[in-house]
Coordinates of C-alpha atoms and ligand atoms in Angstrom, one line a residue:
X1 CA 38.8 -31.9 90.2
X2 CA 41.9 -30.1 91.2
X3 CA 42.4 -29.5 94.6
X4 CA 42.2 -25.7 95.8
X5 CA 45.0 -23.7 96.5
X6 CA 46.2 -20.1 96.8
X7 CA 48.8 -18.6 95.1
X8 CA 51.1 -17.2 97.1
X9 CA 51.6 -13.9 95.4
X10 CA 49.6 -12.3 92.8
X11 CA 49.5 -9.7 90.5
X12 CA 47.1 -7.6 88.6
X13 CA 47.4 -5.6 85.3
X14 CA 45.0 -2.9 85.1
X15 CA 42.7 -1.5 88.0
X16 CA 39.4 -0.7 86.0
X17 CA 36.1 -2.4 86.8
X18 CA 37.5 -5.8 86.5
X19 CA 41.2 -5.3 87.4
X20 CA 39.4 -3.5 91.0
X21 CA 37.1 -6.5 91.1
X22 CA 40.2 -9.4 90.8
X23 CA 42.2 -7.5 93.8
X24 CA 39.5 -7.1 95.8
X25 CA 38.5 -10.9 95.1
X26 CA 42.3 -11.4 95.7
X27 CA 43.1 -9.7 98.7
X28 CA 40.0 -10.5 101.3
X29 CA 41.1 -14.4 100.4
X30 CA 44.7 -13.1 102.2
X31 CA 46.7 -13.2 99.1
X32 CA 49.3 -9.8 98.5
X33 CA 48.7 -8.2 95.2
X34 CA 50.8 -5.6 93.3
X35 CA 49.0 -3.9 90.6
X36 CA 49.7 -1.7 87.9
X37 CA 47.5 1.0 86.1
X38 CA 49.2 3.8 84.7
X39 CA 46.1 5.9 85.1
X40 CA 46.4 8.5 88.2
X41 CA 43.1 7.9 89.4
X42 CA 43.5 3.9 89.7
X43 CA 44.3 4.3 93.0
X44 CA 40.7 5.8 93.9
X45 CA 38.8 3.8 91.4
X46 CA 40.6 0.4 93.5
X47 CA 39.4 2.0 96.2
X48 CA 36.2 2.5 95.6
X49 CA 35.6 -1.0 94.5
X50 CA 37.4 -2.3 97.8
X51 CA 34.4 -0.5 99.6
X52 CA 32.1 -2.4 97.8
X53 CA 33.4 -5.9 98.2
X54 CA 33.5 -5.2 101.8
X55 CA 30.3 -4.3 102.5
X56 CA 29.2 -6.8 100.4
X57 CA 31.5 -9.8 102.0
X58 CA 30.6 -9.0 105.0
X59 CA 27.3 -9.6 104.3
X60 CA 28.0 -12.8 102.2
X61 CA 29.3 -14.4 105.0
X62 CA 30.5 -14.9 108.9
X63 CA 33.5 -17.4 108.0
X64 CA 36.9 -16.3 109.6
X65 CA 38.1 -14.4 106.3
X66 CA 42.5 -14.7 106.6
X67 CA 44.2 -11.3 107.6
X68 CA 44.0 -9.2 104.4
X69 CA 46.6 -9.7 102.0
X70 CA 48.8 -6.0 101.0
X71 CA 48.1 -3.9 98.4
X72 CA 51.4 -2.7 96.2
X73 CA 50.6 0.0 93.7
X74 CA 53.9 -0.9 91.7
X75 CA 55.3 1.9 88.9
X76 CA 55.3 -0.5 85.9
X77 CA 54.1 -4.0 84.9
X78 CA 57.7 -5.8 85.7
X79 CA 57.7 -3.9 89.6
X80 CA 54.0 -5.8 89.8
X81 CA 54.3 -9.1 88.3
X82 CA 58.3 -10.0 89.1
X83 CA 57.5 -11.9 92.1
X84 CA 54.1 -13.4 91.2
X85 CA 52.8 -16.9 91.0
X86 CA 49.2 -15.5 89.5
X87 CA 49.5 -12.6 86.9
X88 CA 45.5 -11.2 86.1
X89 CA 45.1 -9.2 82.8
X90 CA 42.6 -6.6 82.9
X91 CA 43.5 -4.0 80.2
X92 CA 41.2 -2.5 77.9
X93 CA 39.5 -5.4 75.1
X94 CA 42.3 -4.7 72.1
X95 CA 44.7 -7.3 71.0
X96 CA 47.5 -4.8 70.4
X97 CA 47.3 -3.7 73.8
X98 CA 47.3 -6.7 75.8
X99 CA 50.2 -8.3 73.4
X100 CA 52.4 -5.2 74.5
X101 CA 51.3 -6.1 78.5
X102 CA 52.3 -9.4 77.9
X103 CA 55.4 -8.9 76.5
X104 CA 56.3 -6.6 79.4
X105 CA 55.2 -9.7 81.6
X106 CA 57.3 -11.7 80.1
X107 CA 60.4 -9.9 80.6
X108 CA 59.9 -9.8 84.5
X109 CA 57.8 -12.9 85.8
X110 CA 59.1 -15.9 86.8
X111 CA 58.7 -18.3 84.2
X112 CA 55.9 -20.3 85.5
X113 CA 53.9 -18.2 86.3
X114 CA 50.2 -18.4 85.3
X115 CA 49.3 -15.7 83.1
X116 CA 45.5 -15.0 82.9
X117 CA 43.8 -12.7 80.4
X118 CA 40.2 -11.4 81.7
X119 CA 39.3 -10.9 77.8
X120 CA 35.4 -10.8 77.4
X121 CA 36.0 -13.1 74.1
X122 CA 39.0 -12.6 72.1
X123 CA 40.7 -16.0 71.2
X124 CA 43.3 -17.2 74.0
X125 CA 45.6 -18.2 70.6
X126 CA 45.5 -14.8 69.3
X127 CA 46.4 -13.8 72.7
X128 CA 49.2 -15.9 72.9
X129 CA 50.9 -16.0 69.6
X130 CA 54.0 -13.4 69.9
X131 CA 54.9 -15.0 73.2
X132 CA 58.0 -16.3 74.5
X133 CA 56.1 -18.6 76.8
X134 CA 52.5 -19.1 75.4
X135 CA 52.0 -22.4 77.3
X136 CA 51.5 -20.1 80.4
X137 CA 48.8 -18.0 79.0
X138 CA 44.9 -18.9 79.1
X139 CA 42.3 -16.3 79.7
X140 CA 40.3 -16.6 83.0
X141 CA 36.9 -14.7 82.1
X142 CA 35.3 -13.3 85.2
X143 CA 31.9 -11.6 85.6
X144 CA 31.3 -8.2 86.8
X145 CA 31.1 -7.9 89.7
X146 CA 34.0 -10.5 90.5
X147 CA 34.8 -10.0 94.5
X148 CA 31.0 -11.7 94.6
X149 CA 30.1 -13.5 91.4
X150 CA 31.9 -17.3 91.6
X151 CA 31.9 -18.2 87.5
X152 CA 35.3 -17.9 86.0
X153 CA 35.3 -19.3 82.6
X154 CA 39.1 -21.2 82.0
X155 CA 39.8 -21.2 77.6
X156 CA 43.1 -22.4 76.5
X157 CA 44.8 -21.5 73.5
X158 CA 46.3 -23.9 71.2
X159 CA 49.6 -23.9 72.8
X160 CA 48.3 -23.3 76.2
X161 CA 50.0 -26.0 78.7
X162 CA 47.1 -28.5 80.1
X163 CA 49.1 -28.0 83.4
X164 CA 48.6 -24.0 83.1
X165 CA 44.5 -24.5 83.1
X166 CA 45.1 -26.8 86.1
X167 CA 47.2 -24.7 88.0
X168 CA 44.4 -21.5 87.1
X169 CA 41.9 -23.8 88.2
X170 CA 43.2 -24.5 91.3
X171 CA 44.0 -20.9 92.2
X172 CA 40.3 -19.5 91.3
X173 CA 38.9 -22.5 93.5
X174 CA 41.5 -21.3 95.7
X175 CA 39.8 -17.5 96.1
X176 CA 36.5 -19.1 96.0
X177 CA 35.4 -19.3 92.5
X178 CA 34.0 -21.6 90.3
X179 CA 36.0 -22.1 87.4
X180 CA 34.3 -23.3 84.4
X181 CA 36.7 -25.1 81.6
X182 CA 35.9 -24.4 77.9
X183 CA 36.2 -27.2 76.3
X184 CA 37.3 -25.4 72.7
X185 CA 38.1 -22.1 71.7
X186 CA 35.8 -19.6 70.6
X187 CA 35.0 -16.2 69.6
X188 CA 33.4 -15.1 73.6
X189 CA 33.8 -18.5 75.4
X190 CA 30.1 -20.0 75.9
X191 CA 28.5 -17.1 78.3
X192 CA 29.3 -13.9 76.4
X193 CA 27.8 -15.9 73.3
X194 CA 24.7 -16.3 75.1
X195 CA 24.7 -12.8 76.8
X196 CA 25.4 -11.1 73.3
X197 CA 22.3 -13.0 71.9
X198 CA 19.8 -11.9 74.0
X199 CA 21.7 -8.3 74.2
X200 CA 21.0 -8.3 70.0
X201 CA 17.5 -9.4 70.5
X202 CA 16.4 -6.7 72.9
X203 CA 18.3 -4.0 70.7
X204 CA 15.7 -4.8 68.3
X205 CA 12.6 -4.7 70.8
X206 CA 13.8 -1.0 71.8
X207 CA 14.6 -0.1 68.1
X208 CA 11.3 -1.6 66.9
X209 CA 9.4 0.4 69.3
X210 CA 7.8 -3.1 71.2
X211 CA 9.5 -2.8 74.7
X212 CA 11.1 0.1 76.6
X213 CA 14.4 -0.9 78.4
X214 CA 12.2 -1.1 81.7
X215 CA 10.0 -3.0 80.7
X216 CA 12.6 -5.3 79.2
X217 CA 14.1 -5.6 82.4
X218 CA 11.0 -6.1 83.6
X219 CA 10.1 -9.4 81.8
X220 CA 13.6 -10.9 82.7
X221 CA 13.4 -10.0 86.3
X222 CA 10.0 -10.9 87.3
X223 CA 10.2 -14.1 85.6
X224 CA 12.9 -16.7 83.5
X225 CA 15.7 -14.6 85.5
X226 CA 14.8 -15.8 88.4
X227 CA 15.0 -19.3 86.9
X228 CA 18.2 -19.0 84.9
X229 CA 19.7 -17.7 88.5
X230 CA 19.4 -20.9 90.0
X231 CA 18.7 -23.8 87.6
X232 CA 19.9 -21.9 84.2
X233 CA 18.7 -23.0 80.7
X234 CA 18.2 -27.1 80.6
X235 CA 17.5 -27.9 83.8
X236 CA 14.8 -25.0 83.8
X237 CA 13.8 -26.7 80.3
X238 CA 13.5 -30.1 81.7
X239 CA 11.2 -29.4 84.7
X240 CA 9.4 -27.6 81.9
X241 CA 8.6 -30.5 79.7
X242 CA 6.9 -32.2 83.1
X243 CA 7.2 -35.9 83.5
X244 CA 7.6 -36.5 79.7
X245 CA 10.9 -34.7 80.5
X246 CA 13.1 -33.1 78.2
X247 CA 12.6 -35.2 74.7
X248 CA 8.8 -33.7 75.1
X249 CA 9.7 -30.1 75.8
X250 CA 11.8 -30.7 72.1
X251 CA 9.0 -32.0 70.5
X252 CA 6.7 -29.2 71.8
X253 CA 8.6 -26.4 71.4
X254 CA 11.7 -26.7 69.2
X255 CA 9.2 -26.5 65.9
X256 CA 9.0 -22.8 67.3
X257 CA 13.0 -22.1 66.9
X258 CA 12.3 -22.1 63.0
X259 CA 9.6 -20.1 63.1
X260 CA 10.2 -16.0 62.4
X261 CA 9.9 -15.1 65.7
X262 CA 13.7 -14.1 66.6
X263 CA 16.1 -11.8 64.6
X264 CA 19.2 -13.4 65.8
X265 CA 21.2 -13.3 62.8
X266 CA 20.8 -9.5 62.4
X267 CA 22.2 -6.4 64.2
X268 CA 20.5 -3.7 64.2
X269 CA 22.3 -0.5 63.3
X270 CA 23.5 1.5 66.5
X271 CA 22.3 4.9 65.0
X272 CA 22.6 8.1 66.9
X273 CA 18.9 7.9 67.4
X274 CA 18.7 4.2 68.8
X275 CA 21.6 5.3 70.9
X276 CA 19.8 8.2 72.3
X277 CA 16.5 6.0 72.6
X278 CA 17.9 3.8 74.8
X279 CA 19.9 6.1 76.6
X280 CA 17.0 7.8 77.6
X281 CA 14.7 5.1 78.4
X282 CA 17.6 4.0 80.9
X283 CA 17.6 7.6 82.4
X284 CA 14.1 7.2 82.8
X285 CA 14.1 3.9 84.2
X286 CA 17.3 4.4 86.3
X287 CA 18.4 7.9 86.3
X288 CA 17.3 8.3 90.1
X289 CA 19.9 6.0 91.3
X290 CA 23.5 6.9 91.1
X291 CA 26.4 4.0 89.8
X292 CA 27.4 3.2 93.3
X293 CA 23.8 3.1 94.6
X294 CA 23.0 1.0 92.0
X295 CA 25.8 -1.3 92.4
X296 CA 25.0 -1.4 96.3
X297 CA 21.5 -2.1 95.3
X298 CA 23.3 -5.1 92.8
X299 CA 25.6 -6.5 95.3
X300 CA 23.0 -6.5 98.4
X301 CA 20.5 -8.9 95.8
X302 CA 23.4 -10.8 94.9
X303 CA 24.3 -11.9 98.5
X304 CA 20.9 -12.6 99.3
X305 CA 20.7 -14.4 96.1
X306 CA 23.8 -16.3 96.9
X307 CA 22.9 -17.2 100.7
X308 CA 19.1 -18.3 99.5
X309 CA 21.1 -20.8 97.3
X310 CA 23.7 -21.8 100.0
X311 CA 20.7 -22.5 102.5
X312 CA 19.0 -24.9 99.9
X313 CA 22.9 -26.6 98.9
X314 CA 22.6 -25.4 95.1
X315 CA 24.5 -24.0 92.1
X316 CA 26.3 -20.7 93.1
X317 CA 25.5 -21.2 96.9
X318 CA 27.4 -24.6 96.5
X319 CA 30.1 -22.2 95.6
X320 CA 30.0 -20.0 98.5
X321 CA 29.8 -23.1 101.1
X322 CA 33.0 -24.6 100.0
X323 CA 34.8 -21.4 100.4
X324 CA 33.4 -21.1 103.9
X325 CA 34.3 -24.1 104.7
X326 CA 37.9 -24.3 103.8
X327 CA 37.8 -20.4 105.3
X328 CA 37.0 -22.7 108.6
X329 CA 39.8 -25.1 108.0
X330 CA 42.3 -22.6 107.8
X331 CA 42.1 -20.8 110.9
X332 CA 45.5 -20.7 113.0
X333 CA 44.4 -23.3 115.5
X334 CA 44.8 -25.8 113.6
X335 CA 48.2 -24.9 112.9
X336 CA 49.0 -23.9 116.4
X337 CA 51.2 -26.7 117.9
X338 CA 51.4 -26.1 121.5
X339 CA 48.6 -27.1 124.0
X340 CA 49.6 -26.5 127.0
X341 CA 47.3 -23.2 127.1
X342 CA 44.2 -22.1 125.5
X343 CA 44.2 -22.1 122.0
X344 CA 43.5 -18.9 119.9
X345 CA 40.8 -19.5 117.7
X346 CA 39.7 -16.9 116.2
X347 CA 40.6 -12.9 116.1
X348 CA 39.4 -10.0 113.7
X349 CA 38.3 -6.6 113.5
X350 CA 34.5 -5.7 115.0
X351 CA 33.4 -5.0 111.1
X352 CA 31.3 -1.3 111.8
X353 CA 27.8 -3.5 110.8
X354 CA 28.1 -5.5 113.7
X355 CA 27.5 -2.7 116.3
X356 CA 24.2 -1.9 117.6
X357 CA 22.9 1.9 117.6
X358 CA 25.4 2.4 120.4
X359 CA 28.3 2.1 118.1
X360 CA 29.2 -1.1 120.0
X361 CA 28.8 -4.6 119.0
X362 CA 25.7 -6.0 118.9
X363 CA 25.0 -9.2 121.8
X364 CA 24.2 -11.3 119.3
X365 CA 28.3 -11.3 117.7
X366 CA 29.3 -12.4 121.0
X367 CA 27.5 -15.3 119.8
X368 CA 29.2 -15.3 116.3
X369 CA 32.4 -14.7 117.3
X370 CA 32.0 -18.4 120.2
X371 CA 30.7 -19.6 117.0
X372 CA 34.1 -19.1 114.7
X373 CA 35.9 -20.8 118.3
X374 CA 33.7 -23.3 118.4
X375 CA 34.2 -24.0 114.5
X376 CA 38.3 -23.8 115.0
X377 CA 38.3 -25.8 117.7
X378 CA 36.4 -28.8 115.4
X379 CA 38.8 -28.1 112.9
X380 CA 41.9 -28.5 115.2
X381 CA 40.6 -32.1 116.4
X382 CA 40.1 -33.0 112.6
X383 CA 36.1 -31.9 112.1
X384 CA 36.9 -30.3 108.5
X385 CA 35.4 -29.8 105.3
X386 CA 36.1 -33.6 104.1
X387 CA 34.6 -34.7 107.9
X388 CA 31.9 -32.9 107.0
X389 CA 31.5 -34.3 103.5
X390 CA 31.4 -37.7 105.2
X391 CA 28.8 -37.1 107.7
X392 CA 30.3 -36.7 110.9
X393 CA 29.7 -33.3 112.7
X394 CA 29.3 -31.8 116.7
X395 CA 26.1 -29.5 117.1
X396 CA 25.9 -27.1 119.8
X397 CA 23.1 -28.1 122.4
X398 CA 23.8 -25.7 125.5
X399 CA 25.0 -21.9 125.6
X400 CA 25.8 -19.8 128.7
X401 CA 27.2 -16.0 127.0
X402 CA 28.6 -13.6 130.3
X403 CA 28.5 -10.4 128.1
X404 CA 31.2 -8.4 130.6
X405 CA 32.8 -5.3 128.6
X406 CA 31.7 -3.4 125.3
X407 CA 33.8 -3.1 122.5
X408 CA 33.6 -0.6 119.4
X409 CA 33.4 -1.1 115.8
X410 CA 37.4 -1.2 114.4
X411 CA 38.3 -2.8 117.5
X412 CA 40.8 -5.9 117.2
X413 CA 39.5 -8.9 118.8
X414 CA 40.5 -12.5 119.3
X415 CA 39.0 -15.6 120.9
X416 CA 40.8 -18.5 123.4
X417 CA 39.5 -21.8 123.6
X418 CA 40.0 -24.4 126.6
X419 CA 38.3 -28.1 126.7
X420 CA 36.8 -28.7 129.5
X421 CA 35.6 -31.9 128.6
X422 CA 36.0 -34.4 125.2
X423 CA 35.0 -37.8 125.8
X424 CA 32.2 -40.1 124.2
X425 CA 29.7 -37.9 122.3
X426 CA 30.1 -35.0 124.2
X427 CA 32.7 -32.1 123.3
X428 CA 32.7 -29.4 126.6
X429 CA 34.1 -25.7 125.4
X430 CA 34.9 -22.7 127.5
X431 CA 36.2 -19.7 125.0
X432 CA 37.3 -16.2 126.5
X433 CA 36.7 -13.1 123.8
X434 CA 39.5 -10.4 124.7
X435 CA 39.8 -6.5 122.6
X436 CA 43.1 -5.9 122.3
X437 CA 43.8 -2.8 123.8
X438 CA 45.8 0.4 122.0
X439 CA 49.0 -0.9 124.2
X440 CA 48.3 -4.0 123.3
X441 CA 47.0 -5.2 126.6
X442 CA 44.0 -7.8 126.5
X443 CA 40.6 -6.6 127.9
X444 CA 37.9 -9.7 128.5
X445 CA 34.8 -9.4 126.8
X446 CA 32.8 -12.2 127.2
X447 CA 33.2 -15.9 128.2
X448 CA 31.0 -18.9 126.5
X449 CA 30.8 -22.1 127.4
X450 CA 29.0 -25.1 125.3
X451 CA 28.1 -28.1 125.4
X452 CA 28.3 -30.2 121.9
X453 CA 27.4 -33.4 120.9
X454 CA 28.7 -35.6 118.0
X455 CA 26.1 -36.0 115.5
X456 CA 25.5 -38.6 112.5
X457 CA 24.2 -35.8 110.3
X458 CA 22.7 -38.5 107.7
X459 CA 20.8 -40.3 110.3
X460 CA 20.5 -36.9 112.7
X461 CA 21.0 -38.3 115.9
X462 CA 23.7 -38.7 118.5
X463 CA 26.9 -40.7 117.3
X464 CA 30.4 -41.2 118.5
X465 CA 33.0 -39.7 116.7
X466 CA 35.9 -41.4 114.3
X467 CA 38.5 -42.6 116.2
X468 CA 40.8 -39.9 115.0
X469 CA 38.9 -36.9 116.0
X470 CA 38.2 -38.8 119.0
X471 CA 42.2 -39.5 119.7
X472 CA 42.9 -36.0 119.1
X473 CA 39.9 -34.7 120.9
X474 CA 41.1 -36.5 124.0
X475 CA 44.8 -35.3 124.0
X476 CA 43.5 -31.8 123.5
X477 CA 40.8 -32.6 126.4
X478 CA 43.9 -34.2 128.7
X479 CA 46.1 -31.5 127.7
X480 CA 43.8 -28.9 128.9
X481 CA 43.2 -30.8 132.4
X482 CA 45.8 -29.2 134.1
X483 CA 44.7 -25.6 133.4
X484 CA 42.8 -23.7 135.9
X485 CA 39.5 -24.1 135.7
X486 CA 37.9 -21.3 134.3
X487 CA 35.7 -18.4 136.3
X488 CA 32.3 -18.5 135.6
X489 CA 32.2 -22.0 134.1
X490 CA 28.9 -24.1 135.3
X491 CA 27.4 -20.9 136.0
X492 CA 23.4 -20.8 135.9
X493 CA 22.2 -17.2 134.7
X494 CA 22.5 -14.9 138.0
X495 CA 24.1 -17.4 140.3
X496 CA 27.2 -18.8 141.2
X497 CA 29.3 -21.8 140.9
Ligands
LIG501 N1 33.4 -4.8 82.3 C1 32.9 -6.0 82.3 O1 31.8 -6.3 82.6 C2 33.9 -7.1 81.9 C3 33.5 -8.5 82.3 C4 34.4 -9.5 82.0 C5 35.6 -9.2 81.4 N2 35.9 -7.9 81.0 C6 37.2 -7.7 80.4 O2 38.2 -7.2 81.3 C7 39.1 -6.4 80.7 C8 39.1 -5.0 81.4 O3 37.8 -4.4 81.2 P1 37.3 -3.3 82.2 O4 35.8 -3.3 82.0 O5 37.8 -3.5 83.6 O6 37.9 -2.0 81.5 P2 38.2 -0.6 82.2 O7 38.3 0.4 81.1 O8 37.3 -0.3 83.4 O9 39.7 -0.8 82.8 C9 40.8 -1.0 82.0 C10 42.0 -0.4 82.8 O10 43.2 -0.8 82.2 C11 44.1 0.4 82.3 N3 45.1 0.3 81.3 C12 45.1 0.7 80.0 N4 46.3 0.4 79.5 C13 47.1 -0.3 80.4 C14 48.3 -0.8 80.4 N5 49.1 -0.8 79.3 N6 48.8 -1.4 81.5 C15 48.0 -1.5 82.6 N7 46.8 -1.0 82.7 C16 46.3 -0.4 81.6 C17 43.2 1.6 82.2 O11 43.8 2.7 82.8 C18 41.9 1.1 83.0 O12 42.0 1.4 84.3 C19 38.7 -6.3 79.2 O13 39.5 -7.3 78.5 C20 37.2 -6.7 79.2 O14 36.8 -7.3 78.0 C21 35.1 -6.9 81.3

């Protein structure tokens, strides 16, 4: 395992579907991006796929995502990729073309810079072979759409540098993905293969008049979909064979494979009239919804997908966790060295779906947002992702919220954080939420207080911390001692001090 990292700088080559996808990916993990499509309109297609990552992160997750990293439309491939640590190819599928890019690449990057072809499935040695530098070429194959799907599939060339695949899979980690390395090179890398298989068989089922293209739809996503989703092929096959397991499920079934059931090895010939068949059986089946709705419709079952999975700690969700988490670890307080005052833990925009039908943010974000303070306070005292990993955690036990202003969707907020007590088991918070105002004056919002308790998450129950968090708890908590003590803090609900 190579451990995560962002690059500092990245660029992307081509702003189609997947080009759009990579800078959106890109830029909501904070990293700055210059890109370069020479078509006019990349500028509004970008756009339009930046609207849909962002509604869909925002569902995906409540994690502190870092400011935003810039968007640099540059006027040709050097102006985008001379300063870049990560350079993303996303040109159209022909050899010629992205052998031209790379040349141009070549000519302007710095010389180790990771060069990363999105190719569906030609061969990262063809790729590479009128390079300069073909040690820092691999291809990095994504999946549409990539701001939300985590596979990246890493293929080296034969004169890709091992380094080079390390370094790519540290910088996908580093954006959240899950990079998957190809252990030899072939003709569409191990998913496309798969994809293109089933995509031949159901040509036939339309062609041979057995199945409309709803109802093939139909028997993936009622069914095996939803099992190839979460446990894919094997370990789908496995539970399958029951107790006898997976030698059994052989036995049974693998007799079938030979018999003439599939017609894998064929093609069948994309006439005009199949063509029109199948584009019509799509109208039918689809022709109600437009792209975008139907890519809203996509995105909003992926991100349920992907949080059903995180809640039950498996495959893709596993994914999306570790990216929270290290979101978590990487807010400013725990780079922030002074504490002789409050520390900031946490500000943002109020995203427009967390207001109410008032246009102002819903009560329960108050909530949220003492939640992220909460979170970057633990990570401060040394409660992060490896912590975690080793069983140690606080949970929240008591809440008192003072909701005391509104505040508007587009609105910047930010959170302080003061400790009040750290001793023992117990961790004592009191967080202020301010709006910053349009002359940058702060206006409160809210105060929390809470009351945490260190927890032994394997045997659930009560525990004192390690003696690091502990130390570092206790200069925050001593540190804090000689602030005022906060208004409103021991309050019941309706009473005073
Ligand atoms: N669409 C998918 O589902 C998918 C999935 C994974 C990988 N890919 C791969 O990603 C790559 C891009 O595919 P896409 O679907 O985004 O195609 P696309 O047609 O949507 O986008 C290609 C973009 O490249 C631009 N372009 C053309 N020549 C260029 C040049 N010389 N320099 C910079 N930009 C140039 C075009 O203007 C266009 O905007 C292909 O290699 C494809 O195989 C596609």
């Amino acid at each position: 395992m190579v451990a995560a990292t962002k690059p500092a700088r990245a660029a992307v080559i081509g702003g189609g579907v997947i080009g759009g996808g990579w800078v959106a990916r890109l830029i909501q993990n904070g990293v700055d991006v210059g890109i370069f499509d020479p078509d006019p309109e990349a500028p509004r297609k970008i756009n339009d796929v930046m609207a849909n990552a962002d509604h869909a992160v925002r569902r995906l997750t409540m994690a502190p995502l870092p400011a935003r990293g810039h968007i640099r439309f540059a006027d040709s491939i050097a102006e985008a990729a001379k300063d870049a640590e990560l350079i993303v190819e996303a040109v159209p599928e022909r050899l010629d073309i992205k052998q031209t890019v790379y040349a141009q690449i070549e000519a302007a990057a710095p010389t180790d810079a990771v060069i990363s072809s999105s190719t569906s499935g030609i061969l990262p040695s063809d790729l590479q072979a009128q390079m300069q530098h073909p040690e820092r070429l691999l291809v990095g194959h994504p999946f549409n759409p990539v701001y939300l799907l985590p596979l990246v599939e890493l293929v080296g060339g034969a004169r890709t540098a091992a380094a080079t695949l390390d370094r790519a899979a540290a910088f996908f980690a580093g954006i959240g993905m899950h990079p998957l390395r190809i252990r030899k090179e072939i003709e569409a890398f191990v998913a496309d293969r798969f994809l293109e298989a089933v995509w031949r068989e159901a040509l036939w089922l339309v062609k041979d008049g057995i199945a409309t293209t709803e109802e093939i739809d139909d028997a993936i996503r009622y069914g095996f979909g939803l099992r190839w989703a979460q446990m894919g092929l094997f370990e789908t096959y496995r539970v399958a064979g029951g107790e006898a397991g997976m030698a059994h499920f052989i036995a049974q079934f693998g007799p079938c494979l030979k018999w003439p059931w599939t017609k894998l090895m064929d093609v069948p010939d994309l006439t005009d009239e199949l063509v029109k068949t199948i584009s019509d059986q799509s109208d039918a089946q689809s022709g109600r919804h437009s792209i975008r709705e139907l890519e809203r419709i996509r995105d909003d079952n992926l991100v349920a997908i992907l949080q059903a999975l995180k809640a039950n700690d498996w495959g893709a969700g596993q994914t999306v966790a570790n990216w929270e988490k290290s979101l978590y670890d990487a807010v400013p307080a725990r780079r922030q060295q002074a504490i002789d005052g409050p520390l900031e833990t946490m500000r943002q925009q109020v995203p427009s779906d967390w207001t109410d039908y008032n246009g102002h943010m819903n009560e329960a974000r108050y909530l949220d947002c003492f939640s992220m303070a909460t979170d970057a306070v633990m990570r401060w005292i040394g409660v992060d992702a490896a912590y975690l990993a080793n069983g140690g955690s606080y949970f929240t036990v008591e809440t008192h919220i003072r909701h005391l202003d509104e505040v508007r969707a587009g609105s910047e907020i930010f959170a302080t954080s003061q400790v009040l007590l750290g001793e023992g088991k117990k961790m004592q918070l009191f967080h202020h939420l301010y709006a910053v105002e349009a002359d940058g004056a702060s206006r409160l919002l809210a105060t929390g207080e809470h009351m945490l308790i260190h927890v032994d998450m394997t045997s659930r129950s009560a525990s004192l911390p390690e003696d690091s968090v502990a130390a570092r708890l206790a200069t925050l908590a001593q540190a804090h001692a000689s602030l005022p003590h906060p208004d409103g803090a021991g309050r019941a609900i309706g009473g005073g001090n």
